[in-house]
Protein backbone atom coordinates (compact mmCIF):
# COMPACT_ATOMS: atom_id res chain seq x y z
CA UNK A 1 0.00 0.00 0.00
CA UNK A 2 1.13 3.54 -0.72
CA UNK A 3 0.04 6.69 1.08
CA UNK A 4 1.19 9.08 -1.67
CA UNK A 5 1.27 9.01 -5.44
CA UNK A 6 4.01 11.62 -5.84
CA UNK A 7 6.47 13.17 -3.39
CA UNK A 8 8.22 16.25 -4.77
CA UNK A 9 11.37 17.81 -3.36
CA UNK A 10 12.48 21.30 -4.28
CA UNK A 11 13.28 24.91 -3.50
CA UNK A 12 10.35 26.47 -1.62
CA UNK A 13 10.00 29.84 -3.30
CA UNK A 14 7.44 32.63 -3.35
CA UNK A 15 7.17 34.12 -6.83
CA UNK A 16 6.82 37.88 -7.26
CA UNK A 17 5.52 38.33 -10.80
CA UNK A 18 5.37 41.53 -12.86
CA UNK A 19 5.08 42.41 -16.53
CA UNK A 20 7.84 44.26 -18.38
CA UNK A 21 9.17 44.88 -21.88
CA UNK A 22 12.35 43.46 -23.40
CA UNK A 23 14.17 46.75 -22.89
CA UNK A 24 13.72 46.40 -19.11
CA UNK A 25 15.53 43.05 -19.26
CA UNK A 26 18.37 44.61 -21.25
CA UNK A 27 18.64 47.64 -18.95
CA UNK A 28 18.80 45.43 -15.88
CA UNK A 29 21.14 42.78 -17.34
CA UNK A 30 18.56 39.98 -16.98
CA UNK A 31 18.98 36.86 -19.12
CA UNK A 32 15.68 36.31 -20.87
CA UNK A 33 13.80 33.00 -20.41
CA UNK A 34 16.29 31.69 -17.84
CA UNK A 35 16.54 31.28 -14.09
CA UNK A 36 19.19 33.70 -12.84
CA UNK A 37 20.52 33.12 -9.31
CA UNK A 38 20.93 36.41 -7.41
CA UNK A 39 22.01 37.58 -3.96
CA UNK A 40 19.96 39.50 -1.39
CA UNK A 41 21.25 42.90 -2.54
CA UNK A 42 20.25 42.34 -6.17
CA UNK A 43 16.90 40.94 -5.04
CA UNK A 44 16.18 44.22 -3.25
CA UNK A 45 17.32 46.25 -6.27
CA UNK A 46 15.14 44.37 -8.77
CA UNK A 47 12.16 44.49 -6.42
CA UNK A 48 12.52 48.27 -6.18
CA UNK A 49 12.41 48.52 -9.98
CA UNK A 50 9.44 46.21 -10.53
CA UNK A 51 6.07 47.46 -11.59
CA UNK A 52 2.83 46.26 -9.92
CA UNK A 53 3.41 42.67 -8.85
CA UNK A 54 1.51 39.54 -7.90
CA UNK A 55 2.80 37.29 -5.12
CA UNK A 56 2.20 33.58 -5.62
CA UNK A 57 3.72 30.52 -4.02
CA UNK A 58 5.95 28.78 -6.54
CA UNK A 59 9.11 26.76 -6.73
CA UNK A 60 9.30 24.17 -9.50
CA UNK A 61 8.63 21.01 -7.48
CA UNK A 62 6.03 22.77 -5.33
CA UNK A 63 4.13 23.65 -8.49
CA UNK A 64 4.29 20.03 -9.59
CA UNK A 65 2.91 18.82 -6.25
CA UNK A 66 0.06 21.33 -6.50
CA UNK A 67 -0.72 20.11 -10.00
CA UNK A 68 -0.81 16.46 -8.91
CA UNK A 69 -3.22 17.39 -6.11
CA UNK A 70 -5.41 19.40 -8.49
CA UNK A 71 -5.71 16.32 -10.70
CA UNK A 72 -6.91 14.31 -7.71
CA UNK A 73 -3.60 12.67 -6.84
CA UNK A 74 -2.09 12.24 -3.38
CA UNK A 75 0.90 14.59 -3.20
CA UNK A 76 3.58 15.40 -0.63
CA UNK A 77 6.37 17.98 -0.63
CA UNK A 78 9.73 18.63 1.06
CA UNK A 79 11.16 22.17 0.93
CA UNK A 80 12.51 24.66 3.45
CA UNK A 81 11.11 28.10 4.32
CA UNK A 82 11.93 30.55 7.11
CA UNK A 83 9.72 31.73 9.97
CA UNK A 84 8.58 34.86 8.17
CA UNK A 85 5.64 36.22 6.21
CA UNK A 86 6.62 34.68 2.87
CA UNK A 87 7.23 31.36 4.62
CA UNK A 88 3.72 31.44 6.07
CA UNK A 89 2.29 32.28 2.64
CA UNK A 90 4.12 29.35 1.05
CA UNK A 91 3.08 26.83 3.72
CA UNK A 92 -0.54 27.98 3.65
CA UNK A 93 -0.79 27.86 -0.13
CA UNK A 94 0.66 24.40 -0.63
CA UNK A 95 -1.40 22.88 2.18
CA UNK A 96 -4.53 24.58 0.84
CA UNK A 97 -3.91 22.72 -2.43
CA UNK A 98 -4.18 19.47 -0.48
CA UNK A 99 -0.46 18.68 -0.42
CA UNK A 100 1.16 17.03 2.62
CA UNK A 101 3.82 19.51 3.82
CA UNK A 102 5.52 19.18 7.20
CA UNK A 103 9.09 20.48 6.65
CA UNK A 104 9.98 22.51 9.75
CA UNK A 105 11.17 26.12 9.17
CA UNK A 106 14.66 26.90 10.53
CA UNK A 107 14.55 30.33 12.14
CA UNK A 108 14.20 33.71 10.48
CA UNK A 109 17.54 33.95 8.66
CA UNK A 110 18.17 33.42 5.86
CA UNK A 111 14.66 34.53 4.85
CA UNK A 112 12.27 32.54 2.69
CA UNK A 113 13.38 32.34 -0.93
CA UNK A 114 11.77 34.60 -3.48
CA UNK A 115 11.93 34.83 -7.26
CA UNK A 116 11.35 38.07 -9.12
CA UNK A 117 9.74 36.93 -12.38
CA UNK A 118 9.48 39.36 -15.27
CA UNK A 119 6.93 38.37 -17.93
CA UNK A 120 7.34 39.93 -21.38
CA UNK A 121 4.60 40.42 -23.96
CA UNK A 122 5.39 37.07 -25.61
CA UNK A 123 4.54 35.30 -22.33
CA UNK A 124 8.18 34.36 -21.73
CA UNK A 125 9.33 34.50 -18.11
CA UNK A 126 12.75 35.56 -16.85
CA UNK A 127 13.37 34.45 -13.27
CA UNK A 128 15.71 36.09 -10.78
CA UNK A 129 15.91 33.90 -7.72
CA UNK A 130 17.31 34.56 -4.26
CA UNK A 131 17.51 31.11 -2.68
CA UNK A 132 17.50 32.29 0.94
CA UNK A 133 16.19 29.56 3.26
CA UNK A 134 16.24 26.99 0.43
CA UNK A 135 19.92 26.37 1.05
CA UNK A 136 19.05 25.05 4.53
CA UNK A 137 17.31 21.95 3.13
CA UNK A 138 19.32 18.89 4.13
CA UNK A 139 19.13 15.16 4.92
CA UNK A 140 17.51 15.90 8.29
CA UNK A 141 14.44 17.20 6.42
CA UNK A 142 13.81 13.85 4.73
CA UNK A 143 10.75 12.08 6.17
CA UNK A 144 11.66 8.41 5.55
CA UNK A 145 8.11 7.11 5.95
CA UNK A 146 6.82 9.60 3.35
CA UNK A 147 9.50 8.59 0.83
CA UNK A 148 8.85 4.91 1.46
CA UNK A 149 5.12 5.37 0.91
CA UNK A 150 5.33 7.48 -2.28
CA UNK A 151 5.07 5.71 -5.65
CA UNK A 152 7.42 8.27 -7.25
CA UNK A 153 9.80 10.76 -5.62
CA UNK A 154 10.44 13.71 -7.95
CA UNK A 155 13.02 16.44 -7.53
CA UNK A 156 14.09 19.52 -9.47
CA UNK A 157 17.54 19.98 -10.99
CA UNK A 158 17.64 23.42 -9.37
CA UNK A 159 18.30 21.58 -6.08
CA UNK A 160 21.85 20.98 -7.23
CA UNK A 161 22.59 24.67 -6.52
CA UNK A 162 22.31 24.46 -2.69
CA UNK A 163 24.93 21.83 -1.69
CA UNK A 164 23.26 20.05 1.24
CA UNK A 165 20.15 19.39 -0.82
CA UNK A 166 22.17 16.88 -2.86
CA UNK A 167 22.59 14.76 0.27
CA UNK A 168 18.84 14.92 0.90
CA UNK A 169 18.08 13.80 -2.66
CA UNK A 170 20.49 10.87 -2.54
CA UNK A 171 18.95 9.79 0.77
CA UNK A 172 15.47 10.00 -0.76
CA UNK A 173 16.62 7.91 -3.74
CA UNK A 174 18.13 5.29 -1.43
CA UNK A 175 14.93 4.95 0.62
CA UNK A 176 12.70 4.98 -2.47
CA UNK A 177 14.59 2.23 -4.26
CA UNK A 178 14.89 0.11 -1.11
CA UNK A 179 11.09 0.18 -0.96
CA UNK A 180 10.58 -0.64 -4.62
CA UNK A 181 9.61 2.92 -5.58
CA UNK A 182 10.86 5.09 -8.44
CA UNK A 183 12.78 8.38 -8.61
CA UNK A 184 12.27 11.16 -11.13
CA UNK A 185 13.95 14.48 -11.87
CA UNK A 186 13.53 17.47 -14.11
CA UNK A 187 16.59 19.07 -15.70
CA UNK A 188 14.97 22.44 -14.81
CA UNK A 189 16.90 24.87 -17.01
CA UNK A 190 19.58 24.73 -19.71
CA UNK A 191 21.86 26.94 -17.60
CA UNK A 192 21.36 24.53 -14.69
CA UNK A 193 22.33 21.68 -17.04
CA UNK A 194 25.50 23.53 -18.03
CA UNK A 195 26.46 23.83 -14.36
CA UNK A 196 25.86 20.19 -13.44
CA UNK A 197 25.96 18.18 -16.68
CA UNK A 198 28.34 15.50 -15.41
CA UNK A 199 26.41 15.03 -12.17
CA UNK A 200 23.03 14.83 -13.92
CA UNK A 201 24.35 12.21 -16.33
CA UNK A 202 25.78 10.24 -13.41
CA UNK A 203 22.40 10.29 -11.65
CA UNK A 204 20.76 8.90 -14.78
CA UNK A 205 23.38 6.35 -15.77
CA UNK A 206 23.80 5.00 -12.24
CA UNK A 207 20.08 4.31 -11.95
CA UNK A 208 19.66 6.82 -9.12
CA UNK A 209 17.01 8.44 -11.34
CA UNK A 210 14.48 6.39 -13.31
CA UNK A 211 12.34 9.05 -15.07
CA UNK A 212 13.74 12.28 -16.55
CA UNK A 213 11.83 15.38 -17.66
CA UNK A 214 13.39 17.95 -19.99
CA UNK A 215 12.46 20.48 -22.61
CA UNK A 216 14.07 20.71 -26.04
CA UNK A 217 16.73 23.25 -24.96
CA UNK A 218 17.67 21.26 -21.85
CA UNK A 219 18.14 17.94 -23.61
CA UNK A 220 20.28 19.62 -26.29
CA UNK A 221 22.37 21.23 -23.55
CA UNK A 222 22.71 17.91 -21.70
CA UNK A 223 24.39 16.26 -24.68
CA UNK A 224 26.08 19.42 -26.00
CA UNK A 225 24.56 19.07 -29.45
CA UNK A 226 22.35 21.02 -31.86
CA UNK A 227 20.87 17.79 -33.21
CA UNK A 228 17.57 17.08 -31.42
CA UNK A 229 17.29 13.56 -32.81
CA UNK A 230 20.78 12.74 -31.53
CA UNK A 231 19.86 14.07 -28.08
CA UNK A 232 16.69 11.94 -27.98
CA UNK A 233 18.60 8.82 -28.99
CA UNK A 234 21.11 9.43 -26.21
CA UNK A 235 18.68 10.18 -23.41
CA UNK A 236 16.68 7.03 -24.05
CA UNK A 237 19.87 5.02 -23.42
CA UNK A 238 20.66 6.88 -20.20
CA UNK A 239 17.39 6.44 -18.28
CA UNK A 240 14.38 4.15 -17.99
CA UNK A 241 11.83 6.73 -19.19
CA UNK A 242 12.23 10.25 -20.58
CA UNK A 243 9.59 12.88 -21.30
CA UNK A 244 10.73 15.80 -23.47
CA UNK A 245 8.51 18.83 -24.05
CA UNK A 246 8.64 20.86 -27.26
CA UNK A 247 6.54 23.97 -26.47
CA UNK A 248 3.76 24.41 -29.03
CA UNK A 249 4.84 21.16 -30.72
CA UNK A 250 3.74 19.04 -27.77
CA UNK A 251 5.94 16.40 -26.20
CA UNK A 252 7.59 13.05 -26.80
CA UNK A 253 7.79 10.17 -24.34
CA UNK A 254 10.65 7.69 -24.73
CA UNK A 255 11.19 4.22 -23.29
CA UNK A 256 13.70 1.84 -24.80
CA UNK A 257 13.21 1.87 -28.55
CA UNK A 258 9.64 3.15 -28.31
CA UNK A 259 8.39 6.73 -28.71
CA UNK A 260 5.04 8.38 -28.26
CA UNK A 261 4.39 11.88 -29.61
CA UNK A 262 1.49 13.94 -28.27
CA UNK A 263 0.19 17.32 -29.41
CA UNK A 264 -0.04 20.47 -27.34
CA UNK A 265 -3.62 21.51 -26.56
CA UNK A 266 -5.20 24.43 -28.38
CA UNK A 267 -5.11 27.60 -26.32
CA UNK A 268 -6.61 31.06 -26.67
CA UNK A 269 -3.57 33.06 -25.56
CA UNK A 270 -0.19 32.51 -23.92
CA UNK A 271 -0.34 34.71 -20.83
CA UNK A 272 2.59 33.49 -18.73
CA UNK A 273 4.77 30.42 -19.34
CA UNK A 274 5.81 30.23 -15.66
CA UNK A 275 5.18 26.68 -14.44
CA UNK A 276 4.56 25.10 -17.86
CA UNK A 277 7.19 22.39 -17.42
CA UNK A 278 6.24 21.90 -13.76
CA UNK A 279 2.61 21.28 -14.65
CA UNK A 280 3.54 18.99 -17.54
CA UNK A 281 5.39 16.87 -14.99
CA UNK A 282 2.37 16.89 -12.67
CA UNK A 283 0.06 15.64 -15.41
CA UNK A 284 2.52 13.00 -16.54
CA UNK A 285 3.25 11.74 -13.03
CA UNK A 286 -0.41 11.68 -12.07
CA UNK A 287 -1.13 9.50 -15.08
CA UNK A 288 1.94 7.35 -14.46
CA UNK A 289 1.06 6.65 -10.85
CA UNK A 290 -2.49 5.71 -11.93
CA UNK A 291 -1.11 3.09 -14.30
CA UNK A 292 -1.89 4.93 -17.52
CA UNK A 293 0.01 4.44 -20.80
CA UNK A 294 2.95 6.75 -21.47
CA UNK A 295 0.97 8.31 -24.32
CA UNK A 296 -1.89 9.13 -21.94
CA UNK A 297 0.63 10.46 -19.41
CA UNK A 298 1.92 12.83 -22.07
CA UNK A 299 -1.60 13.97 -22.96
CA UNK A 300 -2.33 14.74 -19.30
CA UNK A 301 0.96 16.63 -19.08
CA UNK A 302 0.19 18.73 -22.15
CA UNK A 303 -3.30 19.48 -20.81
CA UNK A 304 -1.98 20.71 -17.45
CA UNK A 305 0.77 22.76 -19.08
CA UNK A 306 -1.62 24.28 -21.60
CA UNK A 307 -4.00 25.37 -18.85
CA UNK A 308 -1.36 27.01 -16.64
CA UNK A 309 0.18 29.12 -19.42
CA UNK A 310 -3.20 30.80 -19.96
CA UNK A 311 -3.06 32.41 -16.51
CA UNK A 312 -0.69 34.49 -14.41
CA UNK A 313 1.17 32.38 -11.86
CA UNK A 314 2.45 28.79 -11.73
CA UNK A 315 -0.26 27.06 -9.69
CA UNK A 316 -3.52 25.97 -11.38
CA UNK A 317 -6.42 28.29 -10.61
CA UNK A 318 -9.01 25.89 -12.03
CA UNK A 319 -9.53 22.23 -11.21
CA UNK A 320 -7.27 20.13 -13.40
CA UNK A 321 -9.32 17.03 -12.61
CA UNK A 322 -12.43 18.71 -14.06
CA UNK A 323 -10.47 19.81 -17.13
CA UNK A 324 -9.11 16.29 -17.59
CA UNK A 325 -12.59 14.81 -17.31
CA UNK A 326 -13.90 17.35 -19.83
CA UNK A 327 -11.10 16.27 -22.19
CA UNK A 328 -11.99 12.60 -21.50
CA UNK A 329 -8.49 11.90 -20.21
CA UNK A 330 -9.61 10.56 -16.82
XYZ file of C-alpha atoms in Angstrom:
330
model
C 0.000 0.000 0.000
C 1.128 3.541 -0.718
C 0.035 6.693 1.079
C 1.186 9.083 -1.671
C 1.269 9.015 -5.436
C 4.007 11.619 -5.835
C 6.468 13.169 -3.389
C 8.222 16.246 -4.772
C 11.366 17.815 -3.360
C 12.483 21.304 -4.276
C 13.278 24.906 -3.504
C 10.350 26.470 -1.617
C 9.997 29.840 -3.301
C 7.436 32.626 -3.349
C 7.168 34.123 -6.833
C 6.819 37.878 -7.259
C 5.523 38.325 -10.797
C 5.369 41.532 -12.859
C 5.084 42.406 -16.529
C 7.840 44.265 -18.385
C 9.167 44.878 -21.880
C 12.346 43.464 -23.398
C 14.173 46.749 -22.886
C 13.719 46.397 -19.107
C 15.534 43.049 -19.257
C 18.367 44.610 -21.246
C 18.643 47.638 -18.950
C 18.802 45.427 -15.877
C 21.139 42.782 -17.335
C 18.558 39.983 -16.980
C 18.985 36.858 -19.120
C 15.676 36.308 -20.870
C 13.805 33.001 -20.412
C 16.289 31.690 -17.841
C 16.542 31.279 -14.091
C 19.190 33.705 -12.836
C 20.524 33.125 -9.307
C 20.927 36.409 -7.408
C 22.006 37.584 -3.960
C 19.957 39.498 -1.391
C 21.252 42.904 -2.541
C 20.252 42.342 -6.167
C 16.898 40.943 -5.039
C 16.180 44.224 -3.253
C 17.318 46.248 -6.272
C 15.143 44.374 -8.770
C 12.163 44.487 -6.419
C 12.524 48.269 -6.182
C 12.407 48.525 -9.985
C 9.436 46.207 -10.526
C 6.070 47.460 -11.595
C 2.833 46.258 -9.925
C 3.409 42.674 -8.853
C 1.509 39.541 -7.904
C 2.800 37.291 -5.116
C 2.203 33.580 -5.624
C 3.716 30.522 -4.023
C 5.946 28.777 -6.538
C 9.112 26.756 -6.729
C 9.304 24.168 -9.495
C 8.627 21.006 -7.482
C 6.030 22.769 -5.327
C 4.125 23.654 -8.486
C 4.285 20.025 -9.590
C 2.914 18.821 -6.250
C 0.060 21.326 -6.496
C -0.716 20.108 -10.002
C -0.808 16.463 -8.914
C -3.221 17.387 -6.109
C -5.408 19.401 -8.490
C -5.712 16.323 -10.701
C -6.913 14.307 -7.709
C -3.601 12.667 -6.844
C -2.088 12.240 -3.379
C 0.902 14.588 -3.196
C 3.585 15.396 -0.633
C 6.374 17.979 -0.629
C 9.734 18.628 1.061
C 11.156 22.167 0.931
C 12.508 24.661 3.445
C 11.107 28.097 4.318
C 11.926 30.555 7.114
C 9.720 31.726 9.974
C 8.582 34.859 8.169
C 5.636 36.217 6.210
C 6.615 34.684 2.870
C 7.228 31.361 4.621
C 3.721 31.444 6.069
C 2.292 32.278 2.643
C 4.118 29.353 1.047
C 3.081 26.832 3.721
C -0.538 27.982 3.646
C -0.795 27.858 -0.125
C 0.660 24.396 -0.633
C -1.398 22.875 2.177
C -4.526 24.581 0.838
C -3.914 22.716 -2.432
C -4.183 19.470 -0.476
C -0.459 18.681 -0.424
C 1.164 17.034 2.620
C 3.822 19.507 3.817
C 5.522 19.179 7.202
C 9.086 20.477 6.652
C 9.983 22.508 9.755
C 11.174 26.120 9.174
C 14.656 26.900 10.532
C 14.546 30.330 12.138
C 14.198 33.714 10.479
C 17.544 33.953 8.665
C 18.168 33.422 5.859
C 14.657 34.527 4.855
C 12.268 32.540 2.691
C 13.375 32.345 -0.928
C 11.773 34.603 -3.480
C 11.935 34.834 -7.259
C 11.347 38.075 -9.125
C 9.743 36.932 -12.377
C 9.477 39.355 -15.270
C 6.931 38.373 -17.926
C 7.344 39.932 -21.377
C 4.605 40.424 -23.964
C 5.389 37.075 -25.605
C 4.543 35.300 -22.325
C 8.184 34.356 -21.733
C 9.332 34.504 -18.107
C 12.748 35.558 -16.850
C 13.367 34.449 -13.275
C 15.713 36.086 -10.779
C 15.914 33.898 -7.717
C 17.313 34.562 -4.256
C 17.506 31.109 -2.677
C 17.505 32.291 0.943
C 16.191 29.564 3.256
C 16.235 26.987 0.432
C 19.924 26.369 1.052
C 19.050 25.053 4.530
C 17.310 21.951 3.130
C 19.322 18.894 4.130
C 19.129 15.156 4.924
C 17.505 15.899 8.288
C 14.444 17.195 6.419
C 13.812 13.849 4.733
C 10.750 12.079 6.171
C 11.656 8.411 5.551
C 8.106 7.114 5.947
C 6.820 9.597 3.354
C 9.501 8.591 0.829
C 8.847 4.909 1.464
C 5.120 5.375 0.913
C 5.328 7.481 -2.278
C 5.072 5.714 -5.650
C 7.417 8.268 -7.247
C 9.802 10.759 -5.618
C 10.435 13.708 -7.946
C 13.023 16.444 -7.535
C 14.091 19.524 -9.471
C 17.541 19.983 -10.990
C 17.643 23.420 -9.367
C 18.297 21.581 -6.077
C 21.848 20.976 -7.231
C 22.593 24.666 -6.523
C 22.312 24.455 -2.691
C 24.935 21.830 -1.690
C 23.258 20.054 1.239
C 20.151 19.389 -0.816
C 22.167 16.883 -2.855
C 22.586 14.763 0.266
C 18.839 14.921 0.895
C 18.081 13.802 -2.663
C 20.491 10.875 -2.537
C 18.951 9.793 0.775
C 15.469 9.996 -0.765
C 16.624 7.909 -3.736
C 18.127 5.286 -1.427
C 14.925 4.945 0.617
C 12.704 4.977 -2.466
C 14.594 2.231 -4.261
C 14.890 0.109 -1.108
C 11.093 0.182 -0.960
C 10.583 -0.644 -4.623
C 9.615 2.915 -5.584
C 10.865 5.086 -8.442
C 12.779 8.378 -8.609
C 12.271 11.160 -11.125
C 13.954 14.476 -11.868
C 13.534 17.474 -14.111
C 16.587 19.069 -15.699
C 14.970 22.435 -14.806
C 16.903 24.874 -17.005
C 19.582 24.727 -19.713
C 21.863 26.938 -17.596
C 21.364 24.526 -14.693
C 22.328 21.679 -17.036
C 25.503 23.534 -18.027
C 26.463 23.831 -14.355
C 25.861 20.186 -13.441
C 25.962 18.179 -16.679
C 28.335 15.497 -15.413
C 26.412 15.028 -12.174
C 23.035 14.830 -13.915
C 24.351 12.212 -16.332
C 25.784 10.237 -13.412
C 22.396 10.291 -11.649
C 20.762 8.900 -14.780
C 23.378 6.347 -15.774
C 23.801 5.002 -12.237
C 20.081 4.306 -11.953
C 19.661 6.819 -9.121
C 17.012 8.443 -11.342
C 14.475 6.393 -13.309
C 12.343 9.048 -15.067
C 13.736 12.275 -16.549
C 11.830 15.382 -17.656
C 13.390 17.948 -19.986
C 12.458 20.475 -22.609
C 14.073 20.714 -26.036
C 16.730 23.247 -24.961
C 17.668 21.264 -21.850
C 18.137 17.940 -23.613
C 20.279 19.617 -26.285
C 22.372 21.226 -23.546
C 22.710 17.907 -21.697
C 24.388 16.264 -24.677
C 26.083 19.420 -26.000
C 24.563 19.072 -29.454
C 22.354 21.020 -31.859
C 20.870 17.789 -33.214
C 17.567 17.083 -31.416
C 17.295 13.557 -32.813
C 20.781 12.743 -31.529
C 19.861 14.065 -28.082
C 16.690 11.942 -27.982
C 18.604 8.824 -28.989
C 21.113 9.427 -26.210
C 18.681 10.182 -23.405
C 16.683 7.029 -24.049
C 19.869 5.020 -23.419
C 20.661 6.881 -20.197
C 17.386 6.444 -18.276
C 14.385 4.155 -17.991
C 11.834 6.729 -19.193
C 12.230 10.253 -20.582
C 9.592 12.880 -21.304
C 10.727 15.797 -23.466
C 8.510 18.829 -24.051
C 8.644 20.865 -27.260
C 6.542 23.968 -26.467
C 3.759 24.410 -29.028
C 4.839 21.159 -30.719
C 3.740 19.044 -27.766
C 5.936 16.396 -26.198
C 7.587 13.054 -26.803
C 7.788 10.166 -24.344
C 10.646 7.690 -24.727
C 11.189 4.225 -23.285
C 13.695 1.841 -24.800
C 13.206 1.865 -28.545
C 9.635 3.152 -28.315
C 8.394 6.727 -28.706
C 5.039 8.378 -28.261
C 4.392 11.876 -29.609
C 1.489 13.943 -28.267
C 0.194 17.316 -29.415
C -0.043 20.474 -27.340
C -3.620 21.514 -26.556
C -5.196 24.433 -28.382
C -5.108 27.603 -26.315
C -6.615 31.056 -26.668
C -3.573 33.056 -25.556
C -0.192 32.505 -23.917
C -0.344 34.712 -20.829
C 2.589 33.492 -18.733
C 4.773 30.418 -19.339
C 5.805 30.230 -15.660
C 5.179 26.684 -14.444
C 4.560 25.102 -17.856
C 7.192 22.388 -17.415
C 6.244 21.896 -13.762
C 2.612 21.275 -14.651
C 3.542 18.995 -17.544
C 5.392 16.867 -14.992
C 2.369 16.888 -12.672
C 0.058 15.638 -15.412
C 2.524 12.995 -16.542
C 3.254 11.744 -13.028
C -0.408 11.681 -12.073
C -1.131 9.500 -15.077
C 1.943 7.353 -14.461
C 1.057 6.650 -10.845
C -2.485 5.710 -11.927
C -1.114 3.090 -14.295
C -1.889 4.934 -17.523
C 0.009 4.444 -20.797
C 2.950 6.753 -21.469
C 0.973 8.314 -24.318
C -1.890 9.131 -21.939
C 0.628 10.460 -19.406
C 1.924 12.835 -22.070
C -1.597 13.969 -22.956
C -2.332 14.736 -19.300
C 0.957 16.631 -19.076
C 0.188 18.728 -22.151
C -3.296 19.482 -20.812
C -1.980 20.708 -17.452
C 0.774 22.759 -19.080
C -1.622 24.279 -21.600
C -3.996 25.367 -18.849
C -1.363 27.007 -16.641
C 0.177 29.123 -19.423
C -3.196 30.804 -19.959
C -3.065 32.414 -16.506
C -0.685 34.485 -14.406
C 1.172 32.377 -11.856
C 2.454 28.792 -11.731
C -0.259 27.059 -9.689
C -3.516 25.965 -11.378
C -6.424 28.287 -10.611
C -9.014 25.893 -12.032
C -9.532 22.232 -11.206
C -7.268 20.132 -13.396
C -9.324 17.034 -12.612
C -12.426 18.715 -14.057
C -10.468 19.814 -17.129
C -9.108 16.287 -17.585
C -12.595 14.808 -17.313
C -13.903 17.348 -19.833
C -11.098 16.268 -22.190
C -11.987 12.602 -21.500
C -8.486 11.898 -20.213
C -9.609 10.564 -16.822
